[in-house]
Coordinates of C-alpha atoms in Angstrom, one line a residue:
X7 CA 24.2 53.3 53.1
X8 CA 26.2 51.6 55.9
X9 CA 28.2 49.6 53.4
X10 CA 29.0 52.8 51.4
X11 CA 30.0 54.6 54.6
X12 CA 32.2 51.7 55.7
X13 CA 33.9 51.5 52.3
X14 CA 34.7 55.2 52.4
X15 CA 36.2 54.9 55.9
X16 CA 38.3 51.9 54.8
X17 CA 39.6 53.7 51.7
X18 CA 40.5 56.8 53.7
X19 CA 42.4 54.8 56.3
X20 CA 44.2 52.9 53.5
X21 CA 45.1 56.2 51.9
X22 CA 46.5 57.6 55.1
X23 CA 48.5 54.4 55.6
X24 CA 49.9 54.6 52.1
X25 CA 51.0 58.2 52.8
X26 CA 52.6 57.2 56.0
X27 CA 54.4 54.3 54.5
X28 CA 55.9 56.4 51.7
X29 CA 57.6 58.6 54.2
X30 CA 58.2 61.3 51.7
X31 CA 54.9 63.3 51.6
X32 CA 54.5 66.8 52.9
X33 CA 51.0 68.2 53.4
X34 CA 50.7 72.0 53.4
X35 CA 48.4 74.8 52.4
X36 CA 46.3 77.6 53.6
X37 CA 42.7 78.5 54.5
X38 CA 41.7 82.1 53.9
X39 CA 38.4 83.9 53.8
X40 CA 36.5 86.9 54.9
X41 CA 34.0 89.7 54.3
X42 CA 34.2 91.2 50.8
X43 CA 32.5 94.6 50.1
X44 CA 32.4 95.1 46.4
X45 CA 31.4 98.3 44.7
X46 CA 31.2 97.6 41.0
X47 CA 31.2 100.0 38.0
X48 CA 27.5 101.0 37.7
X49 CA 27.0 101.8 41.4
X50 CA 26.0 98.4 42.8
X51 CA 27.5 97.4 46.1
X52 CA 27.5 93.8 47.1
X53 CA 28.4 92.3 50.5
X54 CA 29.9 88.8 50.2
X55 CA 31.6 86.1 52.2
X56 CA 34.5 85.1 49.8
X57 CA 37.4 82.8 49.8
X58 CA 40.7 84.6 49.6
X59 CA 43.0 82.0 48.0
X60 CA 42.7 78.8 50.0
X61 CA 44.7 75.8 48.8
X62 CA 45.8 72.3 49.7
X63 CA 49.2 71.0 48.6
X64 CA 50.7 67.5 48.6
X65 CA 54.4 67.3 47.7
X66 CA 57.4 65.0 48.1
X67 CA 60.6 63.5 46.8
X68 CA 62.4 60.2 46.6
X69 CA 66.2 59.7 46.6
X70 CA 67.2 57.8 43.5
X71 CA 70.9 57.7 44.3
X72 CA 73.9 59.4 42.6
X73 CA 72.6 62.8 43.5
X74 CA 69.3 62.4 41.7
X75 CA 65.8 62.4 43.2
X76 CA 62.2 62.2 41.9
X77 CA 60.0 65.2 42.8
X78 CA 56.3 65.7 42.6
X79 CA 53.5 68.1 43.7
X80 CA 49.7 68.1 43.6
X81 CA 48.3 71.5 44.3
X82 CA 44.5 72.2 44.6
X83 CA 42.7 75.5 44.9
X84 CA 40.0 75.4 47.5
X85 CA 36.7 77.3 48.0
X86 CA 35.6 77.7 51.6
X87 CA 32.8 80.0 50.6
X88 CA 30.8 77.4 48.7
X89 CA 31.4 78.9 45.3
X90 CA 32.1 76.9 42.2
X91 CA 35.3 77.2 40.3
X92 CA 38.8 75.7 40.7
X93 CA 38.0 73.7 43.8
X94 CA 38.9 70.4 42.3
X95 CA 41.9 68.1 42.9
X96 CA 45.1 69.2 41.0
X97 CA 43.5 72.4 39.9
X98 CA 46.7 74.3 40.8
X99 CA 50.4 73.8 40.1
X100 CA 50.8 70.1 39.7
X101 CA 53.9 68.2 38.3
X102 CA 56.2 65.2 38.5
X103 CA 59.9 65.4 37.7
X104 CA 63.5 64.7 38.3
X105 CA 66.1 66.9 40.1
X106 CA 69.8 66.7 40.6
X107 CA 73.1 68.4 39.8
X108 CA 71.8 69.0 36.3
X109 CA 68.9 71.2 37.7
X110 CA 65.3 70.0 37.5
X111 CA 63.0 68.7 34.8
X112 CA 59.2 68.9 35.5
X113 CA 56.1 67.8 33.6
X114 CA 52.7 69.1 34.5
X115 CA 50.6 72.2 34.7
X116 CA 51.1 75.6 36.3
X117 CA 54.9 75.4 35.6
X118 CA 55.2 78.4 33.3
X119 CA 58.8 79.6 33.4
X120 CA 57.7 83.2 32.6
X121 CA 57.7 84.2 36.3
X122 CA 55.4 87.2 36.4
X123 CA 54.7 88.8 39.8
X124 CA 58.3 88.6 40.8
X125 CA 57.6 90.8 43.9
X126 CA 54.1 91.8 44.8
X127 CA 54.5 92.8 48.4
X128 CA 52.9 89.9 50.2
X129 CA 49.3 90.7 49.5
X130 CA 46.6 88.2 50.5
X131 CA 43.7 88.9 48.2
X132 CA 44.9 91.7 46.0
X133 CA 48.2 90.3 45.0
X134 CA 47.5 92.0 41.7
X135 CA 50.1 91.6 39.0
X136 CA 50.4 93.7 35.8
X137 CA 48.2 93.4 32.8
X138 CA 49.6 90.8 30.4
X139 CA 48.6 89.8 26.8
X140 CA 47.0 86.4 26.5
X141 CA 49.7 83.7 26.5
X142 CA 49.0 80.2 27.9
X143 CA 52.6 78.9 28.3
X144 CA 52.0 76.3 30.9
X145 CA 49.8 78.0 33.5
X146 CA 46.5 76.6 32.3
X147 CA 47.6 73.5 30.4
X148 CA 50.3 70.8 30.5
X149 CA 53.9 71.9 29.9
X150 CA 57.5 70.8 30.2
X151 CA 59.8 72.9 32.3
X152 CA 63.6 72.8 32.8
X153 CA 65.2 74.7 35.7
X154 CA 68.9 75.3 35.3
X155 CA 71.1 74.6 38.4
X156 CA 71.6 77.7 40.5
X157 CA 74.9 79.4 40.2
X158 CA 75.6 81.8 43.0
X159 CA 72.5 84.1 43.0
X160 CA 71.7 83.3 39.4
X161 CA 68.7 81.1 38.4
X162 CA 67.0 80.5 35.0
X163 CA 64.3 78.4 33.5
X164 CA 62.7 77.4 30.2
X165 CA 59.2 75.9 29.5
X166 CA 57.2 74.7 26.5
X167 CA 53.5 73.9 26.2
X168 CA 51.8 72.1 23.3
X169 CA 48.8 73.8 21.9
X170 CA 47.0 70.5 21.3
X171 CA 44.7 72.2 18.8
X172 CA 46.2 71.7 15.4
X173 CA 43.7 71.2 12.5
X174 CA 44.0 70.7 8.8
X175 CA 43.7 74.4 8.3
X176 CA 45.2 75.9 11.5
X177 CA 48.6 75.4 13.2
X178 CA 48.9 74.4 16.8
X179 CA 49.1 77.3 19.3
X180 CA 52.3 76.1 21.0
X181 CA 53.7 78.3 23.6
X182 CA 57.1 78.8 25.4
X183 CA 58.6 80.9 28.1
X184 CA 61.9 81.7 29.7
X185 CA 63.1 83.6 32.7
X186 CA 66.3 84.6 34.5
X187 CA 66.8 86.0 38.0
X188 CA 69.6 87.3 40.1
X189 CA 69.4 87.7 43.8
X190 CA 71.9 89.7 45.9
X191 CA 72.0 90.1 49.6
X192 CA 69.2 92.8 49.7
X193 CA 68.2 93.1 46.1
X194 CA 67.1 91.1 43.0
X195 CA 66.3 91.5 39.3
X196 CA 64.1 89.4 37.0
X197 CA 63.7 89.0 33.2
X198 CA 60.8 87.0 31.7
X199 CA 59.6 86.4 28.2
X200 CA 56.7 84.2 26.9
X201 CA 55.1 83.8 23.5
X202 CA 52.3 81.8 21.9
X203 CA 51.6 81.1 18.3
X204 CA 48.4 82.5 16.8
X205 CA 46.4 79.8 15.0
X206 CA 46.7 81.6 11.7
X207 CA 50.0 83.6 11.8
X208 CA 52.1 85.7 14.2
X209 CA 52.2 85.3 18.0
X210 CA 51.2 86.9 21.2
X211 CA 54.0 87.8 23.6
X212 CA 55.0 89.4 26.9
X213 CA 58.4 90.9 27.9
X214 CA 58.8 91.4 31.6
X215 CA 61.4 93.2 33.7
X216 CA 61.2 93.5 37.5
X217 CA 63.4 94.4 40.4
X218 CA 63.2 94.7 44.2
X219 CA 65.4 96.1 46.9
X220 CA 65.4 96.2 50.7
X221 CA 67.1 99.5 51.5
X222 CA 66.5 99.1 55.3
X223 CA 65.5 96.2 57.5
X224 CA 61.9 95.0 57.1
X225 CA 61.1 97.4 54.2
X226 CA 61.1 96.2 50.6
X227 CA 60.0 98.0 47.4
X228 CA 59.7 96.5 44.0
X229 CA 59.0 97.7 40.4
X230 CA 57.7 95.7 37.4
X231 CA 57.2 96.5 33.7
X232 CA 55.5 94.4 31.0
X233 CA 55.3 95.0 27.3
X234 CA 52.5 93.0 25.6
X235 CA 52.0 92.4 21.9
X236 CA 49.1 90.7 20.1
X237 CA 49.4 89.0 16.7
X238 CA 48.2 91.3 14.0
X239 CA 47.9 94.4 16.2
X240 CA 50.2 97.4 16.1
X241 CA 48.9 98.5 19.5
X242 CA 51.2 97.5 22.4
X243 CA 50.0 97.1 25.9
X244 CA 52.4 98.7 28.4
X245 CA 51.9 98.0 32.1
X246 CA 54.0 99.3 35.1
X247 CA 53.7 98.6 38.8
X248 CA 55.2 99.7 42.1
X249 CA 54.9 97.6 45.2
X250 CA 56.0 98.2 48.9
X251 CA 55.9 96.1 52.1
X252 CA 56.9 97.2 55.6
X253 CA 56.9 95.2 58.8
X254 CA 57.2 96.4 62.3
X255 CA 56.8 93.6 64.9
X256 CA 53.7 91.6 64.0
X257 CA 52.2 94.4 61.9
X258 CA 52.6 94.6 58.1
X259 CA 51.7 97.5 55.8
X260 CA 51.5 97.1 52.0
X261 CA 50.8 99.4 49.0
X262 CA 50.6 99.1 45.2
X263 CA 50.2 101.3 42.2
X264 CA 49.7 99.9 38.7
X265 CA 49.3 101.9 35.4
X266 CA 48.5 100.3 32.1
X267 CA 48.5 102.1 28.7
X268 CA 46.4 100.7 25.9
X269 CA 44.7 98.3 28.3
X270 CA 43.5 95.1 26.5
X271 CA 45.4 96.4 23.4
X272 CA 42.8 99.1 22.8
X273 CA 44.5 102.3 21.7
X274 CA 44.0 105.1 24.3
X275 CA 42.3 102.8 26.9
X276 CA 44.2 103.2 30.1
X277 CA 43.8 101.5 33.5
X278 CA 44.9 102.7 36.9
X279 CA 44.9 100.6 40.1
X280 CA 46.0 101.4 43.6
X281 CA 45.7 99.5 46.8
X282 CA 46.5 99.6 50.5
X283 CA 46.7 96.7 52.9
X284 CA 47.6 95.7 56.4
X285 CA 47.9 92.5 58.4
X286 CA 48.6 91.5 61.9
X287 CA 50.3 88.2 62.8
X288 CA 48.2 86.5 65.5
X289 CA 50.8 83.6 65.5
X290 CA 53.4 82.2 63.1
X291 CA 50.6 80.6 61.0
X292 CA 47.5 82.8 61.6
X293 CA 47.0 86.4 60.5
X294 CA 44.2 89.0 60.4
X295 CA 44.2 91.2 57.3
X296 CA 42.4 94.1 55.6
X297 CA 43.0 95.2 52.0
X298 CA 41.5 97.9 49.8
X299 CA 41.7 98.2 46.0
X300 CA 40.5 100.9 43.6
X301 CA 40.6 100.4 39.8
X302 CA 39.6 102.9 37.2
X303 CA 39.6 102.5 33.4
X304 CA 39.4 105.8 31.6
X305 CA 36.6 104.7 29.4
X306 CA 34.4 103.9 32.4
X307 CA 32.3 106.4 34.1
X308 CA 33.5 105.4 37.6
X309 CA 36.0 103.3 39.4
X310 CA 35.4 99.9 41.0
X311 CA 36.3 99.6 44.7
X312 CA 36.9 96.5 46.8
X313 CA 37.4 96.1 50.6
X314 CA 38.3 92.7 52.0
X315 CA 38.6 91.9 55.7
X316 CA 39.6 88.4 56.5
X317 CA 41.6 85.7 58.3
X318 CA 44.4 83.5 57.0
X319 CA 45.8 80.3 58.5
X320 CA 48.6 78.3 56.9
X321 CA 49.6 74.7 57.7

């Protein structure tokens, strides 16, 4: 036991030394959690202590000369509530790549170029995006992503992910995505498209449009629309959301409304979501927050309701 403990200590110290010697490592992340009161469809109310999106991030770069550098990131989702799930090393956005005057080329996971959730109002727990059709274009598997060099306020990106599932009777479900953004002084717009081959024929896809504007200081509103199509289905899922964020001093207020027609590509099945949130900055890195979300699918007898009261610290 003593030898095992000593070995672990030596390895930890060696790792810290290696990081220090490299001189190019940034350690960042956040720890978030709180009380979650969940009222599910069916009338059952649960009191939980839940994680709210904690993560640990290692990133860095190395100057290769001639305006080029190597870049990398290892992102891990954490679970401070003891639950199982994505709490493993490199469970989040992780990549290695090159960057320079040509833009950036990345290889890894979580590097989908689609860019959904362009503006969601700074929510902690209920940073709820629209409803999208199933397309795994780099978020959940390995992908290659190219980011064009920025030109003024214009940016764009492309990504491709191999399906890795081809058989003698079915084609690989390769996926790809693209996006373009333009940011002005107090406004911005976004376009995104992703698609994935179906194993037999056709493809699933999403077309996304979004915009945001800050009409007055500290107040931003955003709108997002997504059109989803599934291979072999004539039913289109249409989702629309409005988001708002207002800050006065250390106090923030947030709101969202999302409406989805033909939810999960079921004709006539509609989903409605609305939420309210507030947070108070105790310091530059620590905030108290409370968020409420209500969601109602028209085929369900009642709505689900969630209240989360928690604390967030970033580092």
